[in-house]
PDB file of N, CA and C in Angstrom:
ATOM      1  N   MET A   1       0.408  -1.066   0.299  1.00 48.00           N
ATOM      2  CA  MET A   1      -0.070  -0.277   0.180  1.00 48.00           C
ATOM      3  C   MET A   1       0.850   0.923   0.048  1.00 48.00           C
ATOM      4  N   ALA A   2       0.449   2.377  -0.758  1.00 52.00           N
ATOM      5  CA  ALA A   2       1.389   3.169  -0.904  1.00 52.00           C
ATOM      6  C   ALA A   2       1.475   4.318   0.249  1.00 52.00           C
ATOM      7  N   SER A   3       2.002   4.621   0.986  1.00 52.00           N
ATOM      8  CA  SER A   3       2.372   6.092   1.886  1.00 52.00           C
ATOM      9  C   SER A   3       0.887   7.024   1.952  1.00 52.00           C
ATOM     10  N   THR A   4      -0.140   7.544   0.256  1.00 53.00           N
ATOM     11  CA  THR A   4      -0.521   8.320   0.570  1.00 53.00           C
ATOM     12  C   THR A   4      -1.677   6.962   0.822  1.00 53.00           C
ATOM     13  N   GLN A   5      -2.124   6.128   0.522  1.00 54.00           N
ATOM     14  CA  GLN A   5      -3.430   5.115   0.480  1.00 54.00           C
ATOM     15  C   GLN A   5      -3.351   5.487   1.608  1.00 54.00           C
ATOM     16  N   ARG A   6      -2.396   4.666   2.747  1.00 54.00           N
ATOM     17  CA  ARG A   6      -2.505   5.081   3.792  1.00 54.00           C
ATOM     18  C   ARG A   6      -3.129   6.437   4.859  1.00 54.00           C
ATOM     19  N   ASN A   7      -1.906   6.987   4.624  1.00 60.00           N
ATOM     20  CA  ASN A   7      -2.568   8.865   5.068  1.00 60.00           C
ATOM     21  C   ASN A   7      -3.674   8.690   5.020  1.00 60.00           C
ATOM     22  N   ARG A   8      -4.839   8.242   3.972  1.00 66.00           N
ATOM     23  CA  ARG A   8      -5.789   8.960   3.560  1.00 66.00           C
ATOM     24  C   ARG A   8      -6.832   7.813   4.370  1.00 66.00           C
ATOM     25  N   TRP A   9      -6.717   6.721   4.754  1.00 64.00           N
ATOM     26  CA  TRP A   9      -7.666   5.803   4.221  1.00 64.00           C
ATOM     27  C   TRP A   9      -8.734   7.073   5.750  1.00 64.00           C
ATOM     28  N   SER A  10      -8.675   7.420   6.509  1.00 63.00           N
ATOM     29  CA  SER A  10      -9.910   8.227   6.984  1.00 63.00           C
ATOM     30  C   SER A  10     -11.352   9.188   6.090  1.00 63.00           C
ATOM     31  N   GLN A  11     -10.623   9.375   4.950  1.00 68.00           N
ATOM     32  CA  GLN A  11     -11.466   9.737   4.133  1.00 68.00           C
ATOM     33  C   GLN A  11     -11.837   9.983   2.883  1.00 68.00           C
ATOM     34  N   ARG A  12     -10.913   7.923   2.970  1.00 69.00           N
ATOM     35  CA  ARG A  12     -11.809   6.950   1.855  1.00 69.00           C
ATOM     36  C   ARG A  12     -13.487   6.235   3.271  1.00 69.00           C
ATOM     37  N   VAL A  13     -12.679   6.206   4.332  1.00 64.00           N
ATOM     38  CA  VAL A  13     -14.194   6.035   4.975  1.00 64.00           C
ATOM     39  C   VAL A  13     -15.197   6.420   4.990  1.00 64.00           C
ATOM     40  N   THR A  14     -15.175   8.182   5.282  1.00 60.00           N
ATOM     41  CA  THR A  14     -15.479   9.311   5.080  1.00 60.00           C
ATOM     42  C   THR A  14     -16.870   9.121   4.178  1.00 60.00           C
ATOM     43  N   GLU A  15     -16.074   9.151   2.364  1.00 64.00           N
ATOM     44  CA  GLU A  15     -16.503   9.067   1.977  1.00 64.00           C
ATOM     45  C   GLU A  15     -17.690   7.785   0.940  1.00 64.00           C
ATOM     46  N   THR A  16     -16.788   7.028   1.701  1.00 64.00           N
ATOM     47  CA  THR A  16     -18.069   5.465   1.146  1.00 64.00           C
ATOM     48  C   THR A  16     -18.265   4.500   2.269  1.00 64.00           C
ATOM     49  N   SER A  17     -18.193   5.302   3.263  1.00 61.00           N
ATOM     50  CA  SER A  17     -18.891   4.582   4.335  1.00 61.00           C
ATOM     51  C   SER A  17     -19.996   3.806   4.494  1.00 61.00           C
ATOM     52  N   ASN A  18     -20.778   2.988   5.126  1.00 60.00           N
ATOM     53  CA  ASN A  18     -22.346   2.750   5.125  1.00 60.00           C
ATOM     54  C   ASN A  18     -23.217   3.441   6.180  1.00 60.00           C
ATOM     55  N   ALA A  19     -22.156   4.172   6.680  1.00 59.00           N
ATOM     56  CA  ALA A  19     -22.925   5.392   7.642  1.00 59.00           C
ATOM     57  C   ALA A  19     -23.728   6.208   7.269  1.00 59.00           C
ATOM     58  N   LEU A  20     -23.466   6.991   6.025  1.00 75.00           N
ATOM     59  CA  LEU A  20     -24.572   7.096   5.103  1.00 75.00           C
ATOM     60  C   LEU A  20     -23.821   8.566   4.126  1.00 75.00           C
ATOM     61  N   ASP A  21     -23.899   8.911   3.164  1.00 77.00           N
ATOM     62  CA  ASP A  21     -24.005   9.795   2.649  1.00 77.00           C
ATOM     63  C   ASP A  21     -23.800  11.235   2.970  1.00 77.00           C
ATOM     64  N   LEU A  22     -22.505  11.768   2.518  1.00 83.00           N
ATOM     65  CA  LEU A  22     -22.401  13.108   2.930  1.00 83.00           C
ATOM     66  C   LEU A  22     -22.437  13.947   1.959  1.00 83.00           C
ATOM     67  N   GLU A  23     -23.257  15.525   2.875  1.00 86.00           N
ATOM     68  CA  GLU A  23     -23.575  16.698   1.321  1.00 86.00           C
ATOM     69  C   GLU A  23     -21.711  16.901   0.827  1.00 86.00           C
ATOM     70  N   PRO A  24     -21.552  16.699   0.131  1.00 86.00           N
ATOM     71  CA  PRO A  24     -19.897  17.600  -0.268  1.00 86.00           C
ATOM     72  C   PRO A  24     -19.745  19.361   0.572  1.00 86.00           C
ATOM     73  N   GLY A  25     -18.904  19.306   2.033  1.00 89.00           N
ATOM     74  CA  GLY A  25     -17.887  19.818   2.530  1.00 89.00           C
ATOM     75  C   GLY A  25     -19.783  20.524   3.591  1.00 89.00           C
ATOM     76  N   VAL A  26     -19.730  19.501   4.256  1.00 91.00           N
ATOM     77  CA  VAL A  26     -20.537  20.161   4.794  1.00 91.00           C
ATOM     78  C   VAL A  26     -19.461  20.484   6.405  1.00 91.00           C
ATOM     79  N   PHE A  27     -18.619  19.540   6.440  1.00 90.00           N
ATOM     80  CA  PHE A  27     -17.732  19.778   7.874  1.00 90.00           C
ATOM     81  C   PHE A  27     -16.741  21.484   7.827  1.00 90.00           C
ATOM     82  N   ALA A  28     -17.276  21.463   6.014  1.00 90.00           N
ATOM     83  CA  ALA A  28     -16.115  22.933   6.406  1.00 90.00           C
ATOM     84  C   ALA A  28     -17.680  24.705   6.362  1.00 90.00           C
ATOM     85  N   LEU A  29     -18.484  23.793   6.963  1.00 93.00           N
ATOM     86  CA  LEU A  29     -19.633  25.047   6.983  1.00 93.00           C
ATOM     87  C   LEU A  29     -18.968  25.457   8.618  1.00 93.00           C
ATOM     88  N   VAL A  30     -20.237  26.889   7.967  1.00 95.00           N
ATOM     89  CA  VAL A  30     -19.227  27.204   9.938  1.00 95.00           C
ATOM     90  C   VAL A  30     -20.629  27.266  10.448  1.00 95.00           C
ATOM     91  N   ASP A  31     -21.266  27.742  10.007  1.00 96.00           N
ATOM     92  CA  ASP A  31     -22.280  27.887  11.269  1.00 96.00           C
ATOM     93  C   ASP A  31     -22.941  26.289  11.900  1.00 96.00           C
ATOM     94  N   PRO A  32     -22.464  25.931  13.626  1.00 97.00           N
ATOM     95  CA  PRO A  32     -23.285  24.936  13.578  1.00 97.00           C
ATOM     96  C   PRO A  32     -24.903  24.106  13.470  1.00 97.00           C
ATOM     97  N   ARG A  33     -25.040  25.201  12.686  1.00 97.00           N
ATOM     98  CA  ARG A  33     -27.041  24.677  13.400  1.00 97.00           C
ATOM     99  C   ARG A  33     -26.743  24.410  11.636  1.00 97.00           C
ATOM    100  N   GLU A  34     -25.777  25.177  10.301  1.00 97.00           N
ATOM    101  CA  GLU A  34     -26.477  24.244   9.305  1.00 97.00           C
ATOM    102  C   GLU A  34     -25.916  23.068   8.934  1.00 97.00           C
ATOM    103  N   ILE A  35     -24.099  22.642   9.512  1.00 96.00           N
ATOM    104  CA  ILE A  35     -23.186  21.240   9.698  1.00 96.00           C
ATOM    105  C   ILE A  35     -25.092  20.142  10.447  1.00 96.00           C
ATOM    106  N   ALA A  36     -26.023  20.950  11.299  1.00 97.00           N
ATOM    107  CA  ALA A  36     -26.046  20.122  11.744  1.00 97.00           C
ATOM    108  C   ALA A  36     -27.809  18.919  11.217  1.00 97.00           C
ATOM    109  N   ARG A  37     -27.945  20.338  10.432  1.00 97.00           N
ATOM    110  CA  ARG A  37     -29.033  20.010   9.501  1.00 97.00           C
ATOM    111  C   ARG A  37     -28.565  19.561   8.794  1.00 97.00           C
ATOM    112  N   SER A  38     -27.196  19.718   7.654  1.00 96.00           N
ATOM    113  CA  SER A  38     -27.347  19.352   6.552  1.00 96.00           C
ATOM    114  C   SER A  38     -26.675  17.272   7.240  1.00 96.00           C
ATOM    115  N   LEU A  39     -26.232  17.169   8.153  1.00 95.00           N
ATOM    116  CA  LEU A  39     -25.962  15.767   8.672  1.00 95.00           C
ATOM    117  C   LEU A  39     -27.688  14.752   8.875  1.00 95.00           C
ATOM    118  N   LYS A  40     -28.399  15.797   9.651  1.00 95.00           N
ATOM    119  CA  LYS A  40     -29.339  15.381   9.124  1.00 95.00           C
ATOM    120  C   LYS A  40     -29.886  15.292   7.742  1.00 95.00           C
ATOM    121  N   ARG A  41     -30.406  15.614   7.085  1.00 94.00           N
ATOM    122  CA  ARG A  41     -30.524  15.913   6.318  1.00 94.00           C
ATOM    123  C   ARG A  41     -29.912  14.357   5.409  1.00 94.00           C
ATOM    124  N   SER A  42     -28.810  14.387   5.268  1.00 91.00           N
ATOM    125  CA  SER A  42     -27.694  13.232   4.301  1.00 91.00           C
ATOM    126  C   SER A  42     -28.265  11.977   5.233  1.00 91.00           C
ATOM    127  N   ALA A  43     -28.795  11.563   6.888  1.00 91.00           N
ATOM    128  CA  ALA A  43     -28.650  10.524   7.691  1.00 91.00           C
ATOM    129  C   ALA A  43     -30.056  10.152   7.328  1.00 91.00           C
ATOM    130  N   GLU A  44     -31.116  10.454   7.026  1.00 92.00           N
ATOM    131  CA  GLU A  44     -32.487  10.851   6.578  1.00 92.00           C
ATOM    132  C   GLU A  44     -32.768  10.090   4.888  1.00 92.00           C
ATOM    133  N   ARG A  45     -32.033  10.560   4.788  1.00 90.00           N
ATOM    134  CA  ARG A  45     -32.211  10.478   3.005  1.00 90.00           C
ATOM    135  C   ARG A  45     -31.179   9.136   2.679  1.00 90.00           C
ATOM    136  N   SER A  46     -30.243   9.369   3.395  1.00 84.00           N
ATOM    137  CA  SER A  46     -29.290   7.473   3.310  1.00 84.00           C
ATOM    138  C   SER A  46     -30.055   6.657   2.610  1.00 84.00           C
ATOM    139  N   ARG A  47     -30.155   5.682   2.628  1.00 81.00           N
ATOM    140  CA  ARG A  47     -30.001   4.494   1.675  1.00 81.00           C
ATOM    141  C   ARG A  47     -28.916   3.247   2.025  1.00 81.00           C
ATOM    142  N   ARG A  48     -27.697   4.009   2.299  1.00 75.00           N
ATOM    143  CA  ARG A  48     -27.133   2.788   2.772  1.00 75.00           C
ATOM    144  C   ARG A  48     -26.722   2.723   4.094  1.00 75.00           C
ATOM    145  N   ARG A  49     -27.579   3.714   5.458  1.00 76.00           N
ATOM    146  CA  ARG A  49     -26.797   3.846   6.776  1.00 76.00           C
ATOM    147  C   ARG A  49     -28.175   2.663   7.830  1.00 76.00           C
ATOM    148  N   LYS A  50     -26.731   2.025   8.633  1.00 80.00           N
ATOM    149  CA  LYS A  50     -27.345   0.796   9.015  1.00 80.00           C
ATOM    150  C   LYS A  50     -27.829   0.783  10.194  1.00 80.00           C
ATOM    151  N   ALA A  51     -27.477   2.214  10.547  1.00 86.00           N
ATOM    152  CA  ALA A  51     -28.211   2.516  11.061  1.00 86.00           C
ATOM    153  C   ALA A  51     -29.607   3.875  12.257  1.00 86.00           C
ATOM    154  N   PRO A  52     -29.586   4.612  13.244  1.00 90.00           N
ATOM    155  CA  PRO A  52     -30.956   4.338  13.190  1.00 90.00           C
ATOM    156  C   PRO A  52     -30.671   6.348  12.053  1.00 90.00           C
ATOM    157  N   PRO A  53     -30.946   7.430  11.830  1.00 92.00           N
ATOM    158  CA  PRO A  53     -30.785   8.419  11.946  1.00 92.00           C
ATOM    159  C   PRO A  53     -30.402   9.065  12.169  1.00 92.00           C
ATOM    160  N   PHE A  54     -30.467   9.481  13.179  1.00 94.00           N
ATOM    161  CA  PHE A  54     -29.213  10.196  15.285  1.00 94.00           C
ATOM    162  C   PHE A  54     -28.218   9.842  15.251  1.00 94.00           C
ATOM    163  N   ARG A  55     -28.289   9.007  15.105  1.00 93.00           N
ATOM    164  CA  ARG A  55     -27.036   7.968  15.754  1.00 93.00           C
ATOM    165  C   ARG A  55     -26.191   7.616  14.396  1.00 93.00           C
ATOM    166  N   SER A  56     -26.474   7.452  12.802  1.00 90.00           N
ATOM    167  CA  SER A  56     -25.237   8.053  12.017  1.00 90.00           C
ATOM    168  C   SER A  56     -24.812   8.755  11.882  1.00 90.00           C
ATOM    169  N   ALA A  57     -25.570   9.953  12.108  1.00 93.00           N
ATOM    170  CA  ALA A  57     -25.312  11.124  11.507  1.00 93.00           C
ATOM    171  C   ALA A  57     -23.651  11.791  13.632  1.00 93.00           C
ATOM    172  N   MET A  58     -24.641  11.410  14.099  1.00 94.00           N
ATOM    173  CA  MET A  58     -23.302  11.657  15.520  1.00 94.00           C
ATOM    174  C   MET A  58     -22.382  10.665  14.784  1.00 94.00           C
ATOM    175  N   SER A  59     -22.239   9.865  14.282  1.00 90.00           N
ATOM    176  CA  SER A  59     -21.175   9.172  14.175  1.00 90.00           C
ATOM    177  C   SER A  59     -20.349   9.148  13.910  1.00 90.00           C
ATOM    178  N   MET A  60     -20.603  10.432  12.079  1.00 89.00           N
ATOM    179  CA  MET A  60     -19.645  10.451  11.942  1.00 89.00           C
ATOM    180  C   MET A  60     -18.922  11.779  11.679  1.00 89.00           C
ATOM    181  N   LEU A  61     -20.137  12.554  12.771  1.00 92.00           N
ATOM    182  CA  LEU A  61     -20.030  14.535  13.220  1.00 92.00           C
ATOM    183  C   LEU A  61     -18.449  13.280  14.159  1.00 92.00           C
ATOM    184  N   THR A  62     -18.788  12.351  15.153  1.00 93.00           N
ATOM    185  CA  THR A  62     -17.347  12.056  16.093  1.00 93.00           C
ATOM    186  C   THR A  62     -16.328  11.648  15.078  1.00 93.00           C
ATOM    187  N   PHE A  63     -17.205  10.573  14.444  1.00 89.00           N
ATOM    188  CA  PHE A  63     -15.929  10.255  13.596  1.00 89.00           C
ATOM    189  C   PHE A  63     -14.616  11.384  12.948  1.00 89.00           C
ATOM    190  N   TYR A  64     -15.357  12.509  12.201  1.00 89.00           N
ATOM    191  CA  TYR A  64     -14.747  13.258  11.909  1.00 89.00           C
ATOM    192  C   TYR A  64     -13.993  14.103  12.473  1.00 89.00           C
ATOM    193  N   ILE A  65     -13.854  14.414  13.219  1.00 91.00           N
ATOM    194  CA  ILE A  65     -13.619  15.024  15.152  1.00 91.00           C
ATOM    195  C   ILE A  65     -12.430  14.482  15.042  1.00 91.00           C
ATOM    196  N   ASN A  66     -12.448  12.798  16.059  1.00 90.00           N
ATOM    197  CA  ASN A  66     -12.192  12.633  16.380  1.00 90.00           C
ATOM    198  C   ASN A  66     -10.859  11.975  15.542  1.00 90.00           C
ATOM    199  N   ARG A  67     -10.725  11.706  14.432  1.00 85.00           N
ATOM    200  CA  ARG A  67     -10.165  11.496  12.860  1.00 85.00           C
ATOM    201  C   ARG A  67      -9.450  12.623  12.669  1.00 85.00           C
ATOM    202  N   ALA A  68      -9.763  13.877  13.182  1.00 83.00           N
ATOM    203  CA  ALA A  68      -8.883  15.233  12.522  1.00 83.00           C
ATOM    204  C   ALA A  68      -7.757  15.196  13.724  1.00 83.00           C
ATOM    205  N   GLY A  69      -7.936  15.428  15.024  1.00 80.00           N
ATOM    206  CA  GLY A  69      -7.207  14.805  16.262  1.00 80.00           C
ATOM    207  C   GLY A  69      -6.254  16.438  16.325  1.00 80.00           C
ATOM    208  N   ARG A  70      -5.206  16.807  16.869  1.00 83.00           N
ATOM    209  CA  ARG A  70      -4.801  18.205  17.621  1.00 83.00           C
ATOM    210  C   ARG A  70      -4.530  18.409  15.911  1.00 83.00           C
ATOM    211  N   THR A  71      -5.128  17.824  14.960  1.00 88.00           N
ATOM    212  CA  THR A  71      -4.813  18.934  14.024  1.00 88.00           C
ATOM    213  C   THR A  71      -5.974  20.052  13.217  1.00 88.00           C
ATOM    214  N   LEU A  72      -7.068  19.127  14.224  1.00 89.00           N
ATOM    215  CA  LEU A  72      -7.477  20.777  13.996  1.00 89.00           C
ATOM    216  C   LEU A  72      -7.774  21.856  15.053  1.00 89.00           C
ATOM    217  N   PRO A  73      -7.769  22.572  14.489  1.00 92.00           N
ATOM    218  CA  PRO A  73      -7.999  24.495  14.615  1.00 92.00           C
ATOM    219  C   PRO A  73      -9.133  24.468  16.228  1.00 92.00           C
ATOM    220  N   ALA A  74      -9.266  25.520  17.044  1.00 93.00           N
ATOM    221  CA  ALA A  74      -9.381  25.434  18.165  1.00 93.00           C
ATOM    222  C   ALA A  74     -11.196  25.716  18.205  1.00 93.00           C
ATOM    223  N   THR A  75     -10.911  26.153  17.011  1.00 94.00           N
ATOM    224  CA  THR A  75     -12.527  27.392  16.891  1.00 94.00           C
ATOM    225  C   THR A  75     -13.372  26.002  15.954  1.00 94.00           C
ATOM    226  N   GLN A  76     -12.710  25.598  14.858  1.00 94.00           N
ATOM    227  CA  GLN A  76     -13.649  24.582  14.369  1.00 94.00           C
ATOM    228  C   GLN A  76     -13.795  23.695  14.829  1.00 94.00           C
ATOM    229  N   ARG A  77     -13.118  23.068  16.581  1.00 94.00           N
ATOM    230  CA  ARG A  77     -13.630  22.011  17.015  1.00 94.00           C
ATOM    231  C   ARG A  77     -14.545  22.681  17.898  1.00 94.00           C
ATOM    232  N   ALA A  78     -14.110  23.886  18.284  1.00 95.00           N
ATOM    233  CA  ALA A  78     -16.239  23.982  19.412  1.00 95.00           C
ATOM    234  C   ALA A  78     -17.644  24.331  17.746  1.00 95.00           C
ATOM    235  N   ARG A  79     -17.158  24.506  16.900  1.00 96.00           N
ATOM    236  CA  ARG A  79     -18.316  24.778  16.341  1.00 96.00           C
ATOM    237  C   ARG A  79     -18.518  23.581  15.651  1.00 96.00           C
ATOM    238  N   LEU A  80     -18.184  22.074  15.557  1.00 95.00           N
ATOM    239  CA  LEU A  80     -18.826  20.274  15.641  1.00 95.00           C
ATOM    240  C   LEU A  80     -18.974  20.221  16.768  1.00 95.00           C
ATOM    241  N   ASP A  81     -18.384  20.970  18.042  1.00 95.00           N
ATOM    242  CA  ASP A  81     -18.819  20.186  19.441  1.00 95.00           C
ATOM    243  C   ASP A  81     -20.233  21.085  19.294  1.00 95.00           C
ATOM    244  N   ALA A  82     -20.694  22.665  18.560  1.00 96.00           N
ATOM    245  CA  ALA A  82     -22.061  23.599  18.474  1.00 96.00           C
ATOM    246  C   ALA A  82     -22.221  22.083  18.678  1.00 96.00           C
ATOM    247  N   ALA A  83     -21.994  21.986  17.031  1.00 97.00           N
ATOM    248  CA  ALA A  83     -22.785  20.985  15.756  1.00 97.00           C
ATOM    249  C   ALA A  83     -23.922  19.493  16.369  1.00 97.00           C
ATOM    250  N   LYS A  84     -22.300  19.309  17.204  1.00 96.00           N
ATOM    251  CA  LYS A  84     -22.397  17.669  17.864  1.00 96.00           C
ATOM    252  C   LYS A  84     -24.134  18.514  18.515  1.00 96.00           C
ATOM    253  N   ASN A  85     -24.766  18.778  19.887  1.00 96.00           N
ATOM    254  CA  ASN A  85     -25.847  20.019  20.213  1.00 96.00           C
ATOM    255  C   ASN A  85     -26.674  20.615  19.258  1.00 96.00           C
ATOM    256  N   GLU A  86     -25.943  21.380  19.108  1.00 96.00           N
ATOM    257  CA  GLU A  86     -28.057  21.026  17.109  1.00 96.00           C
ATOM    258  C   GLU A  86     -27.933  19.831  16.890  1.00 96.00           C
ATOM    259  N   LEU A  87     -27.112  18.842  16.799  1.00 97.00           N
ATOM    260  CA  LEU A  87     -27.339  17.620  16.055  1.00 97.00           C
ATOM    261  C   LEU A  87     -28.756  16.905  17.321  1.00 97.00           C
ATOM    262  N   ARG A  88     -28.465  16.921  18.361  1.00 96.00           N
ATOM    263  CA  ARG A  88     -29.627  15.899  19.587  1.00 96.00           C
ATOM    264  C   ARG A  88     -31.064  17.479  19.292  1.00 96.00           C
ATOM    265  N   THR A  89     -30.700  18.277  19.047  1.00 96.00           N
ATOM    266  CA  THR A  89     -32.480  19.732  19.332  1.00 96.00           C
ATOM    267  C   THR A  89     -32.745  19.263  17.872  1.00 96.00           C
ATOM    268  N   LEU A  90     -31.901  19.072  17.341  1.00 96.00           N
ATOM    269  CA  LEU A  90     -32.881  18.624  15.726  1.00 96.00           C
ATOM    270  C   LEU A  90     -34.396  16.752  16.322  1.00 96.00           C
ATOM    271  N   PHE A  91     -32.945  16.332  16.955  1.00 95.00           N
ATOM    272  CA  PHE A  91     -33.819  14.528  16.561  1.00 95.00           C
ATOM    273  C   PHE A  91     -34.518  14.888  17.576  1.00 95.00           C
ATOM    274  N   GLY A  92     -34.628  15.443  18.742  1.00 93.00           N
ATOM    275  CA  GLY A  92     -35.427  15.473  20.226  1.00 93.00           C
ATOM    276  C   GLY A  92     -34.984  14.880  21.078  1.00 93.00           C
ATOM    277  N   ARG A  93     -33.527  15.083  20.586  1.00 91.00           N
ATOM    278  CA  ARG A  93     -32.401  14.256  22.220  1.00 91.00           C
ATOM    279  C   ARG A  93     -32.229  15.687  23.244  1.00 91.00           C
ATOM    280  N   PRO A  94     -31.643  14.929  24.469  1.00 86.00           N
ATOM    281  CA  PRO A  94     -31.327  15.765  25.059  1.00 86.00           C
ATOM    282  C   PRO A  94     -30.359  17.242  25.019  1.00 86.00           C
ATOM    283  N   ARG A  95     -29.929  17.441  24.804  1.00 80.00           N
ATOM    284  CA  ARG A  95     -28.322  18.556  25.622  1.00 80.00           C
ATOM    285  C   ARG A  95     -26.985  18.084  25.271  1.00 80.00           C
ATOM    286  N   ALA A  96     -26.040  18.100  25.347  1.00 76.00           N
ATOM    287  CA  ALA A  96     -25.145  17.598  26.223  1.00 76.00           C
ATOM    288  C   ALA A  96     -25.050  17.599  28.081  1.00 76.00           C
ATOM    289  N   GLY A  97     -24.617  17.492  28.535  1.00 69.00           N
ATOM    290  CA  GLY A  97     -25.394  18.191  30.193  1.00 69.00           C
ATOM    291  C   GLY A  97     -25.843  18.687  30.397  1.00 69.00           C
ATOM    292  N   ALA A  98     -28.050  18.442  29.519  1.00 62.00           N
ATOM    293  CA  ALA A  98     -28.797  18.598  30.443  1.00 62.00           C
ATOM    294  C   ALA A  98     -29.034  17.847  31.265  1.00 62.00           C
ATOM    295  N   ARG A  99     -28.693  16.563  31.179  1.00 53.00           N
ATOM    296  CA  ARG A  99     -29.587  15.223  31.646  1.00 53.00           C
ATOM    297  C   ARG A  99     -29.463  15.669  33.188  1.00 53.00           C
TER     298      ARG A  99
END
């Protein structure tokens, strides 16, 4: 396996995963609510997902955050964490820390 292929396995997972079909550029959006709406739309429309829509959307968001690791800028990390709470709200789930 070539070096570039090894380094990009997470990109391949994001693009071909059975979790859901993502809209292009979803994680580059600025508004956390728009990120959450896009993930919700993708999860509800996708025929490739194996889990319920909420779980698929949250899994893909968490996967992206975890794979970016330390290279993810703090502002984008905060935006994606806020998108998690927006996603919970859109699906009628309790927000983090509100239990």
